PDB file of C-alpha atoms in Angstrom:
ATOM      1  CA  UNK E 502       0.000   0.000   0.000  1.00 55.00           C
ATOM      2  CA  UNK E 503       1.884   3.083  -1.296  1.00 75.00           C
ATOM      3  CA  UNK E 504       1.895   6.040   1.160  1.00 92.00           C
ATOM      4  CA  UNK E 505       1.370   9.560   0.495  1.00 96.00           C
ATOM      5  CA  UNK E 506       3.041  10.559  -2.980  1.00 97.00           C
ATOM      6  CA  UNK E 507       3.804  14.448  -3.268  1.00 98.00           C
ATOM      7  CA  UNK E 508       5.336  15.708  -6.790  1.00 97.00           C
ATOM      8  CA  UNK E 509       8.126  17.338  -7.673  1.00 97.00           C
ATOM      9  CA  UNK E 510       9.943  17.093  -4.519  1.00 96.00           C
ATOM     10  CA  UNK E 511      11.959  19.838  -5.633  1.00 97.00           C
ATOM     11  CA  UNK E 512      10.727  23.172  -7.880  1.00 97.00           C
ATOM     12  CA  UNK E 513      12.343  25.865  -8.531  1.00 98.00           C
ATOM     13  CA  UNK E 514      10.308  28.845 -10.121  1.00 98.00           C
ATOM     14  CA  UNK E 515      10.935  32.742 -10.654  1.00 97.00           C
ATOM     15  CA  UNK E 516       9.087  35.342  -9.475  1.00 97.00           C
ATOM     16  CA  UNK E 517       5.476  35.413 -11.068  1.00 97.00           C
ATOM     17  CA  UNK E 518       5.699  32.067 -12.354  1.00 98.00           C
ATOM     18  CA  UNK E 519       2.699  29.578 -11.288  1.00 98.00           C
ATOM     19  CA  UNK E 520       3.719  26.632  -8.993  1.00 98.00           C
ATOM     20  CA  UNK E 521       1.781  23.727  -9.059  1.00 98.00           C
ATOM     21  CA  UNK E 522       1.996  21.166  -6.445  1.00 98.00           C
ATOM     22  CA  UNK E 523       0.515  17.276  -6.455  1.00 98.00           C
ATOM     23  CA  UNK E 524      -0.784  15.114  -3.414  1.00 98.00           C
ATOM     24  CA  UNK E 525      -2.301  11.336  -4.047  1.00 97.00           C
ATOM     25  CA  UNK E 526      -2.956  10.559  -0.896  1.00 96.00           C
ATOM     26  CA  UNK E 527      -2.849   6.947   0.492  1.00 94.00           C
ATOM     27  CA  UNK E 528      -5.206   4.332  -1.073  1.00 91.00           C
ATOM     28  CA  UNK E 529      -8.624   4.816   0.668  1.00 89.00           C
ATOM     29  CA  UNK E 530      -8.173   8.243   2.433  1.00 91.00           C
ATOM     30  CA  UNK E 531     -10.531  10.763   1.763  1.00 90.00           C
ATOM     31  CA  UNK E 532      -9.349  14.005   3.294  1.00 92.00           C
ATOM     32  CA  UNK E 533      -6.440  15.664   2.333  1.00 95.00           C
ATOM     33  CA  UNK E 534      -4.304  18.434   4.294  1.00 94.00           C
ATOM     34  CA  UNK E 535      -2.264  20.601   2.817  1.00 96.00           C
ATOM     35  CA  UNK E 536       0.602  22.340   5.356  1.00 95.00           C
ATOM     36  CA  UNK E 537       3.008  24.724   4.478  1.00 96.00           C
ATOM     37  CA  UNK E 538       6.479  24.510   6.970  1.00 94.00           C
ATOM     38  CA  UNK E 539       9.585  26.943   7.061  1.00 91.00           C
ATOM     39  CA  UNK E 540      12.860  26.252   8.225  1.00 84.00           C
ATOM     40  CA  UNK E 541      12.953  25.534  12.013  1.00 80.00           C
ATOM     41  CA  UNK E 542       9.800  26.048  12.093  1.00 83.00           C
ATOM     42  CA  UNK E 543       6.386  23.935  12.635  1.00 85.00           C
ATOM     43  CA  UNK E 544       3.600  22.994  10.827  1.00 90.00           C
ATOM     44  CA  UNK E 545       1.053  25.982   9.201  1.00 90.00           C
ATOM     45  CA  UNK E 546      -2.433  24.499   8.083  1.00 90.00           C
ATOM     46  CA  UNK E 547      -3.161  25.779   4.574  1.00 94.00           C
ATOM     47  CA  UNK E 548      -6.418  23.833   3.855  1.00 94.00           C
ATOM     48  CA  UNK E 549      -8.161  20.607   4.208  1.00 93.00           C
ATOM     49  CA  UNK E 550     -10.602  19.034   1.584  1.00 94.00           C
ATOM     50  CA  UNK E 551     -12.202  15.819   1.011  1.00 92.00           C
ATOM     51  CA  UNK E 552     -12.774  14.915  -2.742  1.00 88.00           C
ATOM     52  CA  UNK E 553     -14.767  17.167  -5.008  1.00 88.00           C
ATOM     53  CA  UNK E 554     -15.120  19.787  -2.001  1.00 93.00           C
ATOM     54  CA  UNK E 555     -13.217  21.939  -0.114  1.00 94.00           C
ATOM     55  CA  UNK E 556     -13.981  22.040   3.713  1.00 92.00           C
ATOM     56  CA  UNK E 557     -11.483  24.460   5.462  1.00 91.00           C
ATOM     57  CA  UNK E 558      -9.643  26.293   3.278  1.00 93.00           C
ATOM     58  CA  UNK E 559      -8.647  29.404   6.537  1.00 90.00           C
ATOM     59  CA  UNK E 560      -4.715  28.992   6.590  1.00 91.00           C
ATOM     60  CA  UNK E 561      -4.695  29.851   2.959  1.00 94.00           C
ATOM     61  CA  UNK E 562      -4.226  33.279   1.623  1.00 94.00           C
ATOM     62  CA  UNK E 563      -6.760  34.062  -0.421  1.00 91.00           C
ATOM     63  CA  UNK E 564      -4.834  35.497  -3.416  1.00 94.00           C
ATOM     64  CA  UNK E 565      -3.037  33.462  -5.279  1.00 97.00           C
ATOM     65  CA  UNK E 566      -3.534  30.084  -3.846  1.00 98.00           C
ATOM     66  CA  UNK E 567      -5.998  27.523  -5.218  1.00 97.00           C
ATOM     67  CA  UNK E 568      -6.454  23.658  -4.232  1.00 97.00           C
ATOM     68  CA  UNK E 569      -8.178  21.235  -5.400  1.00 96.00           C
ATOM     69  CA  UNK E 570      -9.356  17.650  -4.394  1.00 96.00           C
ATOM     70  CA  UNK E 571     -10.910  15.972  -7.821  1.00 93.00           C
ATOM     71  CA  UNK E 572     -13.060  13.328  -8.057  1.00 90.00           C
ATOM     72  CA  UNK E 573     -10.236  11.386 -10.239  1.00 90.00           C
ATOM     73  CA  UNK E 574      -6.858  12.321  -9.576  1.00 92.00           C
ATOM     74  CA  UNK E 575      -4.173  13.981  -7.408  1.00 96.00           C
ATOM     75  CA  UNK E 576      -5.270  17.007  -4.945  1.00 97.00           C
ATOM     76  CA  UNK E 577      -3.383  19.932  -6.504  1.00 98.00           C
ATOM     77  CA  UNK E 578      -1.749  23.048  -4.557  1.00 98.00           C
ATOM     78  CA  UNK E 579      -1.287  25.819  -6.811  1.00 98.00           C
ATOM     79  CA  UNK E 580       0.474  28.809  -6.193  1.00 98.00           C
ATOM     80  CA  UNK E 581      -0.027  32.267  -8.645  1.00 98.00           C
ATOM     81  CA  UNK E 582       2.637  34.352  -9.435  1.00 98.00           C
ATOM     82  CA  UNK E 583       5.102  33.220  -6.968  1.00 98.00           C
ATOM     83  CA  UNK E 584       7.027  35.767  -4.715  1.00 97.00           C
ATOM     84  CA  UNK E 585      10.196  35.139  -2.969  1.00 95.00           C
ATOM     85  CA  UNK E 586       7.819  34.452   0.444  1.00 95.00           C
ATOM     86  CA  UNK E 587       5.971  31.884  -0.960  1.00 96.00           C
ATOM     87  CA  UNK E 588       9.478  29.563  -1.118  1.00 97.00           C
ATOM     88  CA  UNK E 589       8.690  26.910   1.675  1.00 97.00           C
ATOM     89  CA  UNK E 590       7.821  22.982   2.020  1.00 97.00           C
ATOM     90  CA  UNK E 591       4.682  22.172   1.634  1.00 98.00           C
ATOM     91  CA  UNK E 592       3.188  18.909   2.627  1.00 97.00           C
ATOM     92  CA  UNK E 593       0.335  16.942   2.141  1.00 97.00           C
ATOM     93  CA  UNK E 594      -1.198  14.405   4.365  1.00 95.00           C
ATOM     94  CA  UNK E 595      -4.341  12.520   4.325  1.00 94.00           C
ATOM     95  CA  UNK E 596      -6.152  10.530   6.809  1.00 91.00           C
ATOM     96  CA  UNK E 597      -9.382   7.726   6.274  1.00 87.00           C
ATOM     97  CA  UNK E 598     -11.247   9.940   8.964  1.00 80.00           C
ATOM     98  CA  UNK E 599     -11.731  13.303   9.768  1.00 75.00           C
ATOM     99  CA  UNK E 600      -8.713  14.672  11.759  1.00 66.00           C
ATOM    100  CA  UNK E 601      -9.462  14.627  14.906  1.00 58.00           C
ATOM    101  CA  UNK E 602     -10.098  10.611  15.281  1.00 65.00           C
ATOM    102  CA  UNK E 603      -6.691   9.675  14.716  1.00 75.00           C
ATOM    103  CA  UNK E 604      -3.413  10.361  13.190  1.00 85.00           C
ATOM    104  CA  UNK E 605      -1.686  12.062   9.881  1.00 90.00           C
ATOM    105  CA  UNK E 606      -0.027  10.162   7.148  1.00 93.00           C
ATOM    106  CA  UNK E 607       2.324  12.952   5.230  1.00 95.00           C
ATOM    107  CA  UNK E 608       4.161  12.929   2.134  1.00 96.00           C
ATOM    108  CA  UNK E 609       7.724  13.624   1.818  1.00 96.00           C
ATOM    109  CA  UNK E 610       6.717  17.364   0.576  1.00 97.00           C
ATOM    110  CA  UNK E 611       7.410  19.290  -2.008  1.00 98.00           C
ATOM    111  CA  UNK E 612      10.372  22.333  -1.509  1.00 97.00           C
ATOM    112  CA  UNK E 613       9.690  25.536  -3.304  1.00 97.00           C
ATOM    113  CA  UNK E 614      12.045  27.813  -4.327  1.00 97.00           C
ATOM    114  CA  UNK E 615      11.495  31.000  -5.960  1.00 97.00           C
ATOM    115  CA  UNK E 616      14.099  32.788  -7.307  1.00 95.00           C
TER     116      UNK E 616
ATOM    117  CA  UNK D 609      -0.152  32.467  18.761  1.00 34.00           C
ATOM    118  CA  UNK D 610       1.071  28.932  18.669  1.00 40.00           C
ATOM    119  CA  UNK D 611      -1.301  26.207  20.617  1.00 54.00           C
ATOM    120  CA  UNK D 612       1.455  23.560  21.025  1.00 66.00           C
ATOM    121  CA  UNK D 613       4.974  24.932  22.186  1.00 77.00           C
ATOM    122  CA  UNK D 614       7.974  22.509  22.623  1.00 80.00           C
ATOM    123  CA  UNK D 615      10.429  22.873  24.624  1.00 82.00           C
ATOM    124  CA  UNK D 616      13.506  22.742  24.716  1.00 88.00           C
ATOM    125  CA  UNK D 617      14.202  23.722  21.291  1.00 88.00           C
ATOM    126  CA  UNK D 618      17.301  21.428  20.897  1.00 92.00           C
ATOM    127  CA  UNK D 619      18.451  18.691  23.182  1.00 93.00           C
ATOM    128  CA  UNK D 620      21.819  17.280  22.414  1.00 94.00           C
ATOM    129  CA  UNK D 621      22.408  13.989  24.634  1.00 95.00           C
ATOM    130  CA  UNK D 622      24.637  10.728  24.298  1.00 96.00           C
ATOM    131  CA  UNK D 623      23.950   7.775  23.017  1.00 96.00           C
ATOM    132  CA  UNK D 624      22.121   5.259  25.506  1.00 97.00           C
ATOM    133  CA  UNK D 625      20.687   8.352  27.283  1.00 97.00           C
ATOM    134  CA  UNK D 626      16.730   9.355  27.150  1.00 97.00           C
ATOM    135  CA  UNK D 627      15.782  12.490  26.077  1.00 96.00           C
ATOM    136  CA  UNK D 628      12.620  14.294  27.566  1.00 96.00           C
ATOM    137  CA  UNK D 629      10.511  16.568  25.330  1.00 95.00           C
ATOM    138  CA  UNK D 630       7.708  18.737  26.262  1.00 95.00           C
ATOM    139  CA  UNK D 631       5.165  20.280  24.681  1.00 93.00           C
ATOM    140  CA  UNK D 632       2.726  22.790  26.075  1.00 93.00           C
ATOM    141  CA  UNK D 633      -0.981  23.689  24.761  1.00 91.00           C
ATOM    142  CA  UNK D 634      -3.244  26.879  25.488  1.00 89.00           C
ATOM    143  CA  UNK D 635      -7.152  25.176  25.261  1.00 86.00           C
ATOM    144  CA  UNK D 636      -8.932  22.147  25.632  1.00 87.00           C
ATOM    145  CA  UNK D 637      -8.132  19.032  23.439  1.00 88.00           C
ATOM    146  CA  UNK D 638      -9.717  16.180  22.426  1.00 87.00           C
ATOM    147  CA  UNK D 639      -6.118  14.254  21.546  1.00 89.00           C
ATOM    148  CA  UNK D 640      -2.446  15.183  21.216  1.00 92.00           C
ATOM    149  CA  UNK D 641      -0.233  13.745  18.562  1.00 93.00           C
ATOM    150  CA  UNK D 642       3.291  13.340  18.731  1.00 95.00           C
ATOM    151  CA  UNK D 643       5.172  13.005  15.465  1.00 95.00           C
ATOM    152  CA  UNK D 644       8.737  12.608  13.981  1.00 97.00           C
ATOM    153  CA  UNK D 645      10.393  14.770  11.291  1.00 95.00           C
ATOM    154  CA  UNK D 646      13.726  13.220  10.025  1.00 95.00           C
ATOM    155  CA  UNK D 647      16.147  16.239   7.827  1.00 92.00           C
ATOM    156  CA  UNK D 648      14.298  17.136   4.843  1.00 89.00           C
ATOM    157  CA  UNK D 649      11.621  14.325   4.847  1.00 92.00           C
ATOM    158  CA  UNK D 650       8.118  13.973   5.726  1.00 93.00           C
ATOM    159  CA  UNK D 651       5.939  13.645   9.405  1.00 94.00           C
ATOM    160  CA  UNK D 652       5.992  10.519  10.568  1.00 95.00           C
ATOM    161  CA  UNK D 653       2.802   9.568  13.378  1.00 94.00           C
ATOM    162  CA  UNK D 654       4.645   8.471  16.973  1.00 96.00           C
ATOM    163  CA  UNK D 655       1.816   8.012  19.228  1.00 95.00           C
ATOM    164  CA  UNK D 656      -1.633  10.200  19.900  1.00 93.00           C
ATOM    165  CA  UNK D 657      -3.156  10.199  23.415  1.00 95.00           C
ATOM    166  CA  UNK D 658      -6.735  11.173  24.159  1.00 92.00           C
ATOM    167  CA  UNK D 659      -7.643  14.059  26.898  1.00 92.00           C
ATOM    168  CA  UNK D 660      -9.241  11.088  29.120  1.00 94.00           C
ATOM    169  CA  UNK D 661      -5.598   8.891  29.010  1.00 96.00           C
ATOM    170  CA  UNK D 662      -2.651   9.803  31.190  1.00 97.00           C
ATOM    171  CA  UNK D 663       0.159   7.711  29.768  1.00 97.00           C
ATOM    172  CA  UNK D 664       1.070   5.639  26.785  1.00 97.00           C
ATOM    173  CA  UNK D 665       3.433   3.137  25.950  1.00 96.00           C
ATOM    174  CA  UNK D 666       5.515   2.094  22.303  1.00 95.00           C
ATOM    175  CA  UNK D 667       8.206   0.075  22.124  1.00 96.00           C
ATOM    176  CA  UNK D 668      10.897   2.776  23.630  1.00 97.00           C
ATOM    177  CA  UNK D 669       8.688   5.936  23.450  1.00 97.00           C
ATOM    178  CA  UNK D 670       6.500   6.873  26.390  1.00 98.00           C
ATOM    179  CA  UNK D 671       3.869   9.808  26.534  1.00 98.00           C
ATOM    180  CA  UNK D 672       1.975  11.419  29.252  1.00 97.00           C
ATOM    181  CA  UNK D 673      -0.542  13.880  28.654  1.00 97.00           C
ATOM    182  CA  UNK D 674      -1.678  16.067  32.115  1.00 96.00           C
ATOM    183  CA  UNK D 675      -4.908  17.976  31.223  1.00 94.00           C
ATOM    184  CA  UNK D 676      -4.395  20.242  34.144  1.00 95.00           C
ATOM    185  CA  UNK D 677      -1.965  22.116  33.650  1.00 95.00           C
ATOM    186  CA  UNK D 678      -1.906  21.221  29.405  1.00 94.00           C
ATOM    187  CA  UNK D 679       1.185  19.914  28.899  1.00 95.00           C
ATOM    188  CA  UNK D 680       2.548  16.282  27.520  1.00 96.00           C
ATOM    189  CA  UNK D 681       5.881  14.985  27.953  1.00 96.00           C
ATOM    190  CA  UNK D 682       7.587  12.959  25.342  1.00 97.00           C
ATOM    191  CA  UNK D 683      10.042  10.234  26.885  1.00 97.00           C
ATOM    192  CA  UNK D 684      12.302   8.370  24.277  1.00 97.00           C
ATOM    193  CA  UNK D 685      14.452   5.520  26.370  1.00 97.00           C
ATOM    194  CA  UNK D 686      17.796   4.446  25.468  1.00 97.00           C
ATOM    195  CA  UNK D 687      18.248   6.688  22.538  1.00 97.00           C
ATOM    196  CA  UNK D 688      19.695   5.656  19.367  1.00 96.00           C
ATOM    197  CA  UNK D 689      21.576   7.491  16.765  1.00 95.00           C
ATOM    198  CA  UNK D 690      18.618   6.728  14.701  1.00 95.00           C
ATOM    199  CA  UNK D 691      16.248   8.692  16.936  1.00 97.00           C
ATOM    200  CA  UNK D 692      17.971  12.078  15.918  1.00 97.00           C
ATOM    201  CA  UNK D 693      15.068  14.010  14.362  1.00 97.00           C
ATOM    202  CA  UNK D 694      12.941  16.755  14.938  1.00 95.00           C
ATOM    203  CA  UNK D 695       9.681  16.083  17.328  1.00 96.00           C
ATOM    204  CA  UNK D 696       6.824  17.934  17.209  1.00 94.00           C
ATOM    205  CA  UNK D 697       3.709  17.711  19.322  1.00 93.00           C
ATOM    206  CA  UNK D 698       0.567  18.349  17.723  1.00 91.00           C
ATOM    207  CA  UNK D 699      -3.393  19.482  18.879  1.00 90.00           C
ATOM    208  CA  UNK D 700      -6.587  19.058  17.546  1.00 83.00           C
ATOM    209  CA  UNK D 701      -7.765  22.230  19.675  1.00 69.00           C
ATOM    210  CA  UNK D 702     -11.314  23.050  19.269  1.00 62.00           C
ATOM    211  CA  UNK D 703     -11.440  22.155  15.810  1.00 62.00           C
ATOM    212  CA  UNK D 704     -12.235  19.045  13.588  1.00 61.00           C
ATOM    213  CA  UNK D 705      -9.758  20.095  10.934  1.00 68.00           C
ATOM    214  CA  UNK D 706      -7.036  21.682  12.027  1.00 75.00           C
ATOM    215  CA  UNK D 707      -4.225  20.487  13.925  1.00 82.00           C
ATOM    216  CA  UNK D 708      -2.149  22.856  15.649  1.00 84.00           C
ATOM    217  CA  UNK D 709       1.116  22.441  15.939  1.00 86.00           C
ATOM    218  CA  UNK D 710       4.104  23.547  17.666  1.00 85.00           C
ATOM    219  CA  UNK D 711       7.900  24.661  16.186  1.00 86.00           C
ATOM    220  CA  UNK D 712       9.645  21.104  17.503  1.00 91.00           C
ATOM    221  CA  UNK D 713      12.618  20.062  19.311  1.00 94.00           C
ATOM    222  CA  UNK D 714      15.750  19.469  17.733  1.00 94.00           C
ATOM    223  CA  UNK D 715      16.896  16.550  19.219  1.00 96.00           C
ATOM    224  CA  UNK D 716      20.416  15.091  18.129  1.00 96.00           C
ATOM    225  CA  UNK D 717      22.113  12.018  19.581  1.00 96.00           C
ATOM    226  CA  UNK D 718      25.798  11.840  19.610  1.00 94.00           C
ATOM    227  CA  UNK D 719      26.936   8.151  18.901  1.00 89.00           C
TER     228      UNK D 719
END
């Protein structure tokens, strides 16, 4: 049973480029987290959807950023004209149940860097 | 402001020695996560303990959770060199969706 599969692990964009970030999360999970982490630094909650709808989307700035959760396919992160701030790791994670029954499985991430 | 907060920020201990983790929490939880973050890779899940358990045991890790005064204690016995990592403690707060999490403790062990 593959885990979480993030692509790229790496991506490297300049400034006002469009980033665009892939979860599939673990074989029978139906929510999907996205996080965004800096250096040293914890965990920020971006948004959290289940497929085809997006349930909590308040740790994600409202310009700019997008996800989606299709009903076939990968959830997708994407990122608008990228500025030097937006250059982070961003993780997805998934979970069979809604969050607060029991525990995250996470991708490796994805690192952005804008240039 | 941050719900879970670690401390400390970086333990450095020997090999063979534990290493004690804390993590502090501002409201009322349902469960607390602990979870693993190895250089430049993903979360792994360590253990989650509901508001109504005290302690919890696996294999060398050992967690206790105090509701009164909101803080959990990570113990990991007989450290490894494997066990060097980044810990972070995480909250479900008052919300079904969001975990809240704190900025982790650096924890190295010197072989």
């Amino acid at each position: 049973n593959a885990g979480v599969m993030q692509n790229p692990r790496h991506l490297v964009r300049r400034r006002g480029q469009e980033a665009r970030l892939r979860c599939s999360p673990m074989k029978g999970h139906s929510h999907v987290y996205w996080y965004r982490q800096l250096p040293e630094e914890g965990l920020k909650f971006m948004v959290y959807l289940q497929k085809e709808n997006i349930i909590d989307e308040s740790g994600m700035p409202k310009e700019r950023f997008s996800a989606e959760f299709p009903k076939e396919g990968p959830s997708i992160l994407r990122i608008q004209q990228v500025v030097r701030g937006d250059s982070a790791a961003y993780f997805c994670a998934s979970s069979p149940r809604p969050l607060n029954t029991g525990e995250l499985f996470f991708g490796e991430g994805s690192r952005l860097t804008v240039l | 402001s941050q719900q879970g907060e670690e401390d400390p920020q970086a333990l450095s201990i020997q090999e063979g020695e534990n290493a004690t983790m804390n993590c502090s929490y501002k409201t009322s939880i349902n469960n607390l996560q602990w979870y693993r973050q190895n250089s430049g890779r993903g979360l792994v899940h360590l253990i989650l303990i509901r508001s109504n358990e005290r302690e919890k045991h696996s294999g060398r890790l050992r967690v206790t959770l105090d509701t009164s005064k909101k803080s959990s204690s990570l113990l990991i016995t007989a450290s490894r060199a494997a066990d060097t990592a980044s810990y972070f403690c995480a909250t479900d707060a008052d919300s079904n969706y969001q975990l809240i999490w704190g900025a982790g403790t650096k924890l190295i062990i010197k072989p």
